[in-house]
Amino acid sequence: MSSQAGSGIVLLAICALVATTVFVGVRRREKTGGLGQVPPPAPEYARRITALRDEDYDLVLRGGAWVNGINVTWPFASLLISRNQIELRVQVLMPIRIARAEVTGLRRVRGPFSRGFKFRTASGRLDKVTFWPVGKAGNQLTELGWPTR
């Protein structure tokens, strides 16, 4: 076999691997709502979410976020918090509004350089959402009725 034929076979194998990876990734994203998307809240929770102005929120945290495959760093994500709802704003995505009644808890997660929060719900709607605040925000969230574990 010539060296050109061997190079062609290697190139063909690499292309097949890339095509398979892309295909599997796209199919996986379709099942989870699409890249950077989360499913809408259930109707009983959607009725509890109100449109608030920025000044109506009790606390605003800046940081980074990971939303179903889309990752942004500080300062391109902000978490606006009131006692009854949270709104996660990520620079390139639609805002994600979360009713307090929907959240069963906020789980602390540790990354290589920082700590963040994962939102827990009974439906699993927000399983692929993590917010990475700048600084320590756990006590502030707990004071507003959003317990962290």
Steps between C-alpha positions, in 0.01 A plus 500: 500500500635843411539777756232703319249216536582471871455876545169481315373225728602698811329813364185299420496355852536847656215637284277206598576560868421872474176435309389243758583734789303785344202275421485356854540847652217647291267210581579534871428873492167437324394278790595764760328796331788628290834660569462764772128435542299374795142374487229744611367470855192292570177705484452499879843664541475726196196672653710595804765679294441871458676753282718702736707808430868483590447721805228266633754225566660483845844384387698499177803274464747509212696199389520227243250235398470168328165436330458172312835513323542879478764635736556870570745657742479809716347757435272350235251341741295649779263350752216725615345374822181580690327296767257347249700458182840504336590618154821381338620726221771369273631737234418285195187320626142573590452572873416196712234575762466266794214501755594436864233230525666304217843483664557220749845632587823652381795265506847643539746375241873540484693580186874514452516872585167594658176386662158510345137397540291242319124542511308190608139443393270199521459502121873528426435802276804687632742208536724649230517849653785615724578854614854594609478818712794724573562489874301318766127516436369205703409701811324768295290237322410329828387834650256541210354151552704309241669229710828362375652161575 
